[in-house]
Amino acid sequence: MAEHDFETDGFDFSNVANKLGVTRRTYLKFCAGVAASLGLSTKASLAMAQTIAEASKRPPVIWLHGQECTGPTESLLRSEQPSLAHLILDMISLDYHQTLDAGAGHKVEEIKKKSMEENKGKYLLVVEGAIPVKDGGIYCKIAGETMLDLTVEAAENAAAIVAFGSCASWGGVQSASPNPTGAKGAQAILPGKTVVNIPGCPPNPANFLGTVLYFVTFGKLPPLDEQNRPKWAYGRLIHENCYRRPHFDAGRFATEFGDEGHKKGYCLYKLGCKGPETYNNCPSLEFNNVGGGVWPVGVGHPCFGCSEQGVGFNKPMFSLADVKTHTPPNNFPAIDDRQQESGISPTAAAIGGAAVGAAIGATLVASKKLGNKDAGGDESSSSDDQGK
Ligand code: SF4
Ligand code: F3S
């Protein structure tokens, strides 16, 4: 597609290449994709693109690390085409990040305190990793202070707080029984504050970026569900969009890794897949920007519910999931013996399901234009709209 194929409706993006180091076409395509995932209109996508392209001052970000493996940051940095890392670093002013800062020691700590003082009420706080509270929080200390105290201090004057990853959202693997350090998520130690949870192990970087884009563009948080997860990303069960779903509905299951059903791409429910009780957009977005089904179920491993509190790291891997929805999505083709007789293989039907699943996750949501002149759209668009 030629660059001029993008209808920019009077917006001027001539400075994008210089400012962000990506082509105008790549940038607009990226913003359109994020807006579509958010269920926003084309106009909202352009408003989003313009806000970032024209912003003279990037919002400062203070990024704290607690108990974790640095998976969320690793996930963010490995995004490509366009490089989310590039965009995120040009979109925000990353004033403090314990693993990406070139400097170290007291100098960096001084920069953090200075930024928080000068940007009271304006900075975005990102928490990555769990926060241990047992014994006064001594099991995670940075620069001589506990993660507990550092998080409470940084949250005090933050404009918004994002918990990135399952550990920061609700404790993650660190909080699994017997939880020896008393690990908790950010919301649990910040009563009275609104913490946006973007769980996952690792979380999908697009879910983080889309949320930050929304916040930077509209100056407010996107609609959240009852667990403070952005509805646009966590509004549907994995089971609703999974392209193995036709096999589930037809009773075709893999029962052992490597068995005939596993090789044929059958449903992984009997191997312990927690997709029926886990909300996330993994089947639609996938991971690593390479397409081709790169996400746990896509590569033949059951979802273990990494983004669902009380499921991931809590329920045994091979225990059966609670099936929250029993009615199959009507967009999926049925798989039955007649189809096999007619020469349609289960795999082919699953691929058909994949296409529909992608359509549900992207096209259908994208086509739900909120129809509001305000670029932020109608926030009454609830998770109910998205099938939750
Ligand atoms: Fe997909 Fe898992 Fe649901 Fe089977 S149980 S359809 S593999 S999400
Ligand atoms: Fe996690 Fe399940 Fe997605 S394990 S990455 S929520 S498929």
Short mmCIF file of C-alpha atoms and ligand atoms in Angstrom, two decimals:
data_model
loop_
_atom_site.label_atom_id
_atom_site.label_comp_id
_atom_site.label_asym_id
_atom_site.label_seq_id
_atom_site.Cartn_x
_atom_site.Cartn_y
_atom_site.Cartn_z
CA MET A 1 0.00 0.00 0.00
CA ALA A 2 1.36 3.38 -0.93
CA GLU A 3 1.89 5.87 1.84
CA HIS A 4 -0.67 8.27 0.43
CA ASP A 5 -3.32 5.56 0.76
CA PHE A 6 -3.84 6.62 4.35
CA GLU A 7 -6.68 9.08 4.63
CA THR A 8 -5.49 11.58 7.21
CA ASP A 9 -8.53 13.85 7.17
CA GLY A 10 -6.60 17.09 7.39
CA PHE A 11 -4.17 15.99 10.09
CA ASP A 12 -0.51 16.72 9.42
CA PHE A 13 1.99 13.97 10.19
CA SER A 14 4.95 15.35 8.27
CA ASN A 15 7.13 15.52 11.40
CA VAL A 16 6.63 11.88 12.36
CA ALA A 17 9.64 10.47 10.55
CA ASN A 18 12.02 12.92 12.20
CA LYS A 19 10.50 12.74 15.63
CA LEU A 20 9.84 9.06 16.04
CA GLY A 21 12.25 7.54 13.55
CA VAL A 22 9.52 5.54 11.82
CA THR A 23 7.81 6.19 8.50
CA ARG A 24 4.53 8.03 8.49
CA ARG A 25 2.82 4.99 7.02
CA THR A 26 4.18 2.64 9.70
CA TYR A 27 3.21 5.06 12.43
CA LEU A 28 -0.37 5.55 11.20
CA LYS A 29 -0.81 1.85 10.64
CA PHE A 30 0.36 1.20 14.17
CA CYS A 31 -1.97 3.82 15.69
CA ALA A 32 -4.89 2.51 13.63
CA GLY A 33 -4.20 -0.98 14.98
CA VAL A 34 -4.13 0.20 18.57
CA ALA A 35 -7.31 2.26 18.09
CA ALA A 36 -9.03 -0.74 16.51
CA SER A 37 -8.10 -2.88 19.50
CA LEU A 38 -9.52 -0.17 21.74
CA GLY A 39 -12.76 -0.20 19.73
CA LEU A 40 -12.22 3.42 18.70
CA SER A 41 -13.08 5.06 15.41
CA THR A 42 -10.73 6.06 12.61
CA LYS A 43 -11.03 9.65 13.74
CA ALA A 44 -9.99 8.67 17.25
CA SER A 45 -7.02 6.83 15.76
CA LEU A 46 -5.93 9.98 13.96
CA ALA A 47 -6.40 12.04 17.11
CA MET A 48 -4.25 9.55 18.95
CA ALA A 49 -1.58 9.67 16.26
CA GLN A 50 -1.60 13.46 16.21
CA THR A 51 -1.33 13.79 19.98
CA ILE A 52 1.82 11.73 20.06
CA ALA A 53 3.32 13.24 16.91
CA GLU A 54 2.79 16.80 18.12
CA ALA A 55 3.40 16.43 21.82
CA SER A 56 6.05 18.92 22.82
CA LYS A 57 6.46 17.45 26.27
CA ARG A 58 6.38 13.74 26.84
CA PRO A 59 4.75 12.59 30.07
CA PRO A 60 7.35 11.54 32.63
CA VAL A 61 7.30 7.91 33.71
CA ILE A 62 8.68 6.42 36.91
CA TRP A 63 9.08 2.65 36.51
CA LEU A 64 9.66 0.49 39.60
CA HIS A 65 10.72 -3.16 39.73
CA GLY A 66 9.83 -5.45 42.61
CA GLN A 67 9.86 -9.24 42.85
CA GLU A 68 9.85 -10.50 39.26
CA CYS A 69 11.87 -11.84 36.34
CA THR A 70 11.77 -8.58 34.30
CA GLY A 71 9.53 -10.41 31.82
CA PRO A 72 7.21 -7.45 31.15
CA THR A 73 10.11 -5.15 30.24
CA GLU A 74 11.71 -7.92 28.17
CA SER A 75 8.40 -8.43 26.39
CA LEU A 76 8.11 -4.73 25.64
CA LEU A 77 11.64 -4.46 24.32
CA ARG A 78 11.25 -7.40 21.97
CA SER A 79 8.32 -5.91 20.09
CA GLU A 80 9.02 -5.08 16.49
CA GLN A 81 7.42 -3.72 13.33
CA PRO A 82 7.03 -1.09 14.46
CA SER A 83 9.32 -1.18 17.40
CA LEU A 84 7.11 -0.58 20.41
CA ALA A 85 10.24 0.06 22.38
CA HIS A 86 11.12 2.90 20.02
CA LEU A 87 7.66 4.35 20.16
CA ILE A 88 7.30 4.00 23.89
CA LEU A 89 10.63 5.64 24.50
CA ASP A 90 9.71 8.54 22.22
CA MET A 91 6.18 8.79 23.49
CA ILE A 92 7.09 9.09 27.13
CA SER A 93 10.00 10.46 29.11
CA LEU A 94 11.32 7.42 30.91
CA ASP A 95 12.88 9.25 33.82
CA TYR A 96 13.57 6.22 35.97
CA HIS A 97 13.71 2.54 35.07
CA GLN A 98 15.87 0.28 37.19
CA THR A 99 16.87 -2.10 34.40
CA LEU A 100 17.06 0.29 31.42
CA ASP A 101 18.79 3.26 33.05
CA ALA A 102 22.33 3.64 31.80
CA GLY A 103 23.37 5.07 35.14
CA ALA A 104 23.16 3.46 38.54
CA GLY A 105 23.48 4.17 42.22
CA HIS A 106 22.68 7.35 44.14
CA LYS A 107 22.78 9.58 41.06
CA VAL A 108 19.88 7.73 39.47
CA GLU A 109 17.93 7.78 42.72
CA GLU A 110 18.40 11.56 42.86
CA ILE A 111 17.05 11.89 39.31
CA LYS A 112 13.98 9.91 40.29
CA LYS A 113 13.25 12.05 43.33
CA LYS A 114 13.82 15.25 41.32
CA SER A 115 11.45 14.09 38.58
CA MET A 116 8.75 13.13 41.08
CA GLU A 117 9.11 16.49 42.84
CA GLU A 118 9.04 18.58 39.65
CA ASN A 119 6.19 16.60 38.07
CA LYS A 120 3.79 16.23 40.97
CA GLY A 121 0.43 15.03 39.70
CA LYS A 122 1.74 14.61 36.16
CA TYR A 123 3.87 11.50 36.03
CA LEU A 124 2.83 7.96 35.20
CA LEU A 125 3.92 5.32 37.71
CA VAL A 126 4.51 1.85 36.29
CA VAL A 127 4.98 -0.97 38.79
CA GLU A 128 6.53 -4.20 37.56
CA GLY A 129 6.85 -7.11 39.97
CA ALA A 130 5.21 -8.05 43.24
CA ILE A 131 5.63 -6.16 46.49
CA PRO A 132 6.52 -8.21 49.57
CA VAL A 133 4.94 -6.91 52.76
CA LYS A 134 5.94 -9.56 55.31
CA ASP A 135 8.37 -8.43 58.01
CA GLY A 136 8.06 -4.82 56.97
CA GLY A 137 8.82 -5.56 53.33
CA ILE A 138 12.50 -6.40 53.86
CA TYR A 139 12.52 -9.10 51.16
CA CYS A 140 12.84 -6.59 48.34
CA LYS A 141 14.96 -3.49 48.81
CA ILE A 142 16.30 -0.96 46.34
CA ALA A 143 18.83 1.66 47.32
CA GLY A 144 18.30 0.77 50.97
CA GLU A 145 14.52 1.26 50.89
CA THR A 146 11.83 -1.37 50.70
CA MET A 147 9.80 -1.79 47.53
CA LEU A 148 6.78 -1.30 49.76
CA ASP A 149 7.87 2.18 50.87
CA LEU A 150 9.12 3.13 47.40
CA THR A 151 5.81 2.20 45.79
CA VAL A 152 3.72 4.06 48.34
CA GLU A 153 5.99 7.10 47.99
CA ALA A 154 5.88 7.11 44.17
CA ALA A 155 2.12 6.55 44.08
CA GLU A 156 1.44 9.57 46.27
CA ASN A 157 1.66 12.16 43.48
CA ALA A 158 1.27 10.00 40.37
CA ALA A 159 -1.27 11.02 37.73
CA ALA A 160 -1.96 7.36 37.01
CA ILE A 161 -0.62 4.04 38.20
CA VAL A 162 -0.19 0.98 35.99
CA ALA A 163 0.64 -2.50 37.30
CA PHE A 164 2.37 -4.19 34.37
CA GLY A 165 2.39 -7.99 34.55
CA SER A 166 0.67 -10.51 36.82
CA CYS A 167 3.17 -10.05 39.67
CA ALA A 168 2.44 -6.32 39.94
CA SER A 169 -1.28 -6.89 39.39
CA TRP A 170 -1.96 -9.47 42.07
CA GLY A 171 1.32 -10.99 43.25
CA GLY A 172 1.90 -13.54 40.47
CA VAL A 173 4.10 -16.54 41.11
CA GLN A 174 5.64 -14.91 44.18
CA SER A 175 2.25 -14.93 45.91
CA ALA A 176 1.61 -18.64 45.25
CA SER A 177 1.03 -20.63 48.42
CA PRO A 178 2.69 -20.50 50.92
CA ASN A 179 3.71 -17.00 49.79
CA PRO A 180 6.74 -16.82 52.10
CA THR A 181 7.40 -13.11 51.62
CA GLY A 182 3.80 -11.91 51.72
CA ALA A 183 3.95 -10.82 48.07
CA LYS A 184 1.06 -8.62 46.92
CA GLY A 185 0.06 -6.63 43.88
CA ALA A 186 0.24 -2.84 43.73
CA GLN A 187 -3.50 -2.31 44.24
CA ALA A 188 -3.43 -4.29 47.48
CA ILE A 189 -0.89 -1.93 49.04
CA LEU A 190 -2.44 1.23 47.62
CA PRO A 191 -5.97 1.38 49.00
CA GLY A 192 -7.83 4.43 47.77
CA LYS A 193 -5.79 4.65 44.56
CA THR A 194 -6.85 3.33 41.16
CA VAL A 195 -4.25 0.96 39.79
CA VAL A 196 -4.72 -0.17 36.19
CA ASN A 197 -3.85 -3.85 36.03
CA ILE A 198 -2.31 -5.24 32.85
CA PRO A 199 -1.69 -8.84 33.91
CA GLY A 200 0.04 -11.57 31.96
CA CYS A 201 3.21 -13.62 32.30
CA PRO A 202 4.48 -11.91 30.35
CA PRO A 203 1.82 -9.34 29.53
CA ASN A 204 1.29 -8.45 25.91
CA PRO A 205 3.17 -5.19 25.25
CA ALA A 206 0.36 -3.99 22.98
CA ASN A 207 -2.00 -4.01 25.96
CA PHE A 208 0.36 -1.72 27.82
CA LEU A 209 1.04 0.53 24.87
CA GLY A 210 -2.63 0.87 23.97
CA THR A 211 -3.48 1.85 27.53
CA VAL A 212 -0.68 4.42 27.67
CA LEU A 213 -1.67 5.78 24.24
CA TYR A 214 -5.23 6.20 25.46
CA PHE A 215 -4.11 7.94 28.63
CA VAL A 216 -1.71 10.28 26.83
CA THR A 217 -4.29 11.13 24.16
CA PHE A 218 -7.44 11.56 26.22
CA GLY A 219 -5.99 12.42 29.62
CA LYS A 220 -7.99 9.70 31.33
CA LEU A 221 -7.88 5.98 31.85
CA PRO A 222 -9.70 3.61 29.50
CA PRO A 223 -12.79 1.82 30.84
CA LEU A 224 -11.78 -0.89 33.33
CA ASP A 225 -13.39 -4.14 34.44
CA GLU A 226 -14.03 -5.15 38.05
CA GLN A 227 -10.38 -6.24 38.38
CA ASN A 228 -9.19 -2.88 36.99
CA ARG A 229 -8.10 -4.43 33.70
CA PRO A 230 -8.71 -2.39 30.52
CA LYS A 231 -11.92 -3.80 29.07
CA TRP A 232 -10.68 -3.43 25.52
CA ALA A 233 -7.91 -5.97 26.20
CA TYR A 234 -9.44 -8.25 28.84
CA GLY A 235 -13.13 -8.15 27.88
CA ARG A 236 -13.31 -11.65 26.40
CA LEU A 237 -12.45 -15.13 27.55
CA ILE A 238 -9.64 -16.75 25.61
CA HIS A 239 -12.05 -19.62 25.05
CA GLU A 240 -14.34 -17.29 23.05
CA ASN A 241 -11.72 -16.38 20.46
CA CYS A 242 -9.61 -19.52 20.44
CA TYR A 243 -9.39 -21.21 17.06
CA ARG A 244 -9.43 -24.64 18.71
CA ARG A 245 -12.92 -23.83 20.00
CA PRO A 246 -14.74 -25.75 17.24
CA HIS A 247 -12.94 -28.88 18.46
CA PHE A 248 -14.06 -28.18 22.02
CA ASP A 249 -17.66 -27.85 20.88
CA ALA A 250 -17.37 -31.06 18.86
CA GLY A 251 -15.77 -32.96 21.73
CA ARG A 252 -12.41 -33.45 20.05
CA PHE A 253 -9.60 -33.26 22.60
CA ALA A 254 -5.89 -33.90 22.93
CA THR A 255 -5.49 -36.14 25.96
CA GLU A 256 -1.69 -36.42 26.00
CA PHE A 257 1.06 -34.28 24.59
CA GLY A 258 2.01 -35.72 21.22
CA ASP A 259 -1.05 -37.92 20.82
CA GLU A 260 -3.11 -37.97 17.65
CA GLY A 261 -5.47 -35.26 18.88
CA HIS A 262 -2.57 -33.02 19.84
CA LYS A 263 -0.98 -33.46 16.42
CA LYS A 264 -4.27 -32.61 14.73
CA GLY A 265 -4.68 -29.38 16.66
CA TYR A 266 -7.61 -30.49 18.79
CA CYS A 267 -8.77 -28.66 21.91
CA LEU A 268 -6.37 -28.67 24.90
CA TYR A 269 -9.06 -28.56 27.58
CA LYS A 270 -8.26 -32.07 28.87
CA LEU A 271 -4.60 -31.11 29.16
CA GLY A 272 -5.62 -28.41 31.63
CA CYS A 273 -6.21 -25.42 29.36
CA LYS A 274 -7.55 -22.52 31.45
CA GLY A 275 -8.79 -20.56 28.44
CA PRO A 276 -12.43 -21.12 29.51
CA GLU A 277 -11.86 -19.09 32.69
CA THR A 278 -9.18 -16.61 31.63
CA TYR A 279 -9.82 -13.16 30.19
CA ASN A 280 -7.21 -11.92 27.73
CA ASN A 281 -6.79 -11.13 24.05
CA CYS A 282 -3.94 -13.58 23.33
CA PRO A 283 -5.75 -15.38 20.45
CA SER A 284 -6.35 -12.07 18.68
CA LEU A 285 -3.05 -10.28 19.27
CA GLU A 286 -0.65 -13.20 19.66
CA PHE A 287 2.96 -12.48 20.64
CA ASN A 288 6.29 -11.44 19.12
CA ASN A 289 4.77 -9.68 16.12
CA VAL A 290 5.52 -12.66 13.94
CA GLY A 291 1.96 -13.91 13.46
CA GLY A 292 1.51 -17.55 12.69
CA GLY A 293 -0.10 -18.49 15.97
CA VAL A 294 2.63 -17.56 18.44
CA TRP A 295 0.81 -17.71 21.75
CA PRO A 296 0.58 -20.60 24.25
CA VAL A 297 -2.43 -22.44 22.78
CA GLY A 298 -1.28 -21.59 19.26
CA VAL A 299 1.94 -23.53 19.78
CA GLY A 300 0.23 -26.49 21.42
CA HIS A 301 0.48 -25.65 25.12
CA PRO A 302 -2.58 -25.20 27.31
CA CYS A 303 -3.23 -21.69 28.59
CA PHE A 304 -2.39 -21.79 32.29
CA GLY A 305 -4.37 -18.68 33.11
CA CYS A 306 -1.41 -16.41 33.66
CA SER A 307 -3.55 -13.26 33.51
CA GLU A 308 -6.32 -14.48 35.79
CA GLN A 309 -6.08 -13.97 39.54
CA GLY A 310 -6.73 -17.23 41.38
CA VAL A 311 -6.05 -19.33 38.28
CA GLY A 312 -2.47 -18.84 37.08
CA PHE A 313 0.06 -20.07 39.68
CA ASN A 314 -2.80 -21.27 41.86
CA LYS A 315 -4.72 -23.98 40.06
CA PRO A 316 -2.70 -27.09 39.24
CA MET A 317 -1.50 -27.16 35.64
CA PHE A 318 -3.52 -30.21 34.59
CA SER A 319 -6.71 -29.54 36.57
CA LEU A 320 -9.75 -28.87 34.43
CA ALA A 321 -10.90 -25.29 34.00
CA ASP A 322 -14.28 -23.97 35.08
CA VAL A 323 -16.11 -23.40 31.84
CA LYS A 324 -17.74 -19.97 32.19
CA THR A 325 -19.49 -19.91 28.83
CA HIS A 326 -21.05 -22.97 27.26
CA THR A 327 -22.65 -21.54 24.17
CA PRO A 328 -20.27 -21.61 21.23
CA PRO A 329 -19.71 -18.39 19.32
CA ASN A 330 -22.05 -18.56 16.33
CA ASN A 331 -19.27 -17.38 14.04
CA PHE A 332 -17.35 -20.64 14.34
CA PRO A 333 -17.91 -23.42 11.87
CA ALA A 334 -19.18 -26.61 13.50
CA ILE A 335 -16.96 -29.63 13.28
CA ASP A 336 -18.77 -32.92 12.93
CA ASP A 337 -18.47 -36.17 11.10
CA ARG A 338 -20.33 -34.91 8.08
CA GLN A 339 -17.67 -32.27 7.56
CA GLN A 340 -14.97 -34.91 7.73
CA GLU A 341 -16.85 -37.01 5.24
CA SER A 342 -17.13 -34.02 3.00
CA GLY A 343 -13.36 -33.71 3.08
CA ILE A 344 -13.04 -30.77 5.46
CA SER A 345 -10.37 -31.72 7.95
CA PRO A 346 -10.57 -30.66 11.59
CA THR A 347 -7.38 -28.70 11.06
CA ALA A 348 -8.90 -26.84 8.15
CA ALA A 349 -11.97 -26.07 10.20
CA ALA A 350 -9.77 -24.88 13.03
CA ILE A 351 -7.98 -22.58 10.63
CA GLY A 352 -11.39 -21.28 9.61
CA GLY A 353 -12.11 -20.74 13.27
CA ALA A 354 -8.83 -18.90 13.58
CA ALA A 355 -9.84 -16.49 10.88
CA VAL A 356 -13.15 -15.88 12.59
CA GLY A 357 -11.44 -15.57 15.95
CA ALA A 358 -9.14 -12.94 14.52
CA ALA A 359 -12.14 -11.22 13.02
CA ILE A 360 -13.87 -11.15 16.39
CA GLY A 361 -10.80 -9.80 18.09
CA ALA A 362 -9.88 -7.19 15.56
CA THR A 363 -12.32 -6.47 12.79
CA LEU A 364 -15.54 -6.80 14.73
CA VAL A 365 -14.29 -4.77 17.65
CA ALA A 366 -12.77 -2.26 15.27
CA SER A 367 -16.03 -1.94 13.39
CA LYS A 368 -17.83 -1.05 16.61
CA LYS A 369 -17.20 2.58 16.11
CA LEU A 370 -18.33 4.44 19.09
CA GLY A 371 -19.85 7.09 16.91
CA ASN A 372 -19.07 9.85 19.38
CA LYS A 373 -17.72 13.12 18.12
CA ASP A 374 -15.50 13.14 21.14
CA ALA A 375 -12.50 11.14 20.04
CA GLY A 376 -12.55 9.29 23.33
CA GLY A 377 -15.84 7.79 22.37
CA ASP A 378 -18.68 6.56 24.48
CA GLU A 379 -17.29 5.03 27.58
CA SER A 380 -20.55 3.37 28.32
CA SER A 381 -19.41 0.82 25.80
CA SER A 382 -19.02 -1.92 28.32
CA SER A 383 -17.50 -5.32 28.49
CA ASP A 384 -21.00 -6.56 27.93
CA ASP A 385 -20.70 -5.24 24.44
CA GLN A 386 -17.63 -7.32 24.04
CA GLY A 387 -19.26 -10.50 25.00
CA LYS A 388 -18.05 -10.85 28.55
FE1 SF4 B 1 -8.93 -23.18 23.12
FE2 SF4 B 1 -8.34 -23.98 25.56
FE3 SF4 B 1 -10.85 -23.33 24.97
FE4 SF4 B 1 -9.78 -25.56 23.99
S1 SF4 B 1 -10.18 -25.10 26.18
S2 SF4 B 1 -10.96 -24.05 22.87
S3 SF4 B 1 -7.64 -24.95 23.64
S4 SF4 B 1 -9.10 -21.95 25.00
FE1 F3S B 2 -1.21 -16.34 29.59
FE2 F3S B 2 -3.04 -18.01 28.77
FE3 F3S B 2 -2.45 -15.93 27.29
S1 F3S B 2 -1.13 -18.56 29.79
S2 F3S B 2 -0.28 -15.58 27.71
S3 F3S B 2 -3.37 -15.88 29.33
S4 F3S B 2 -2.93 -17.96 26.56
#
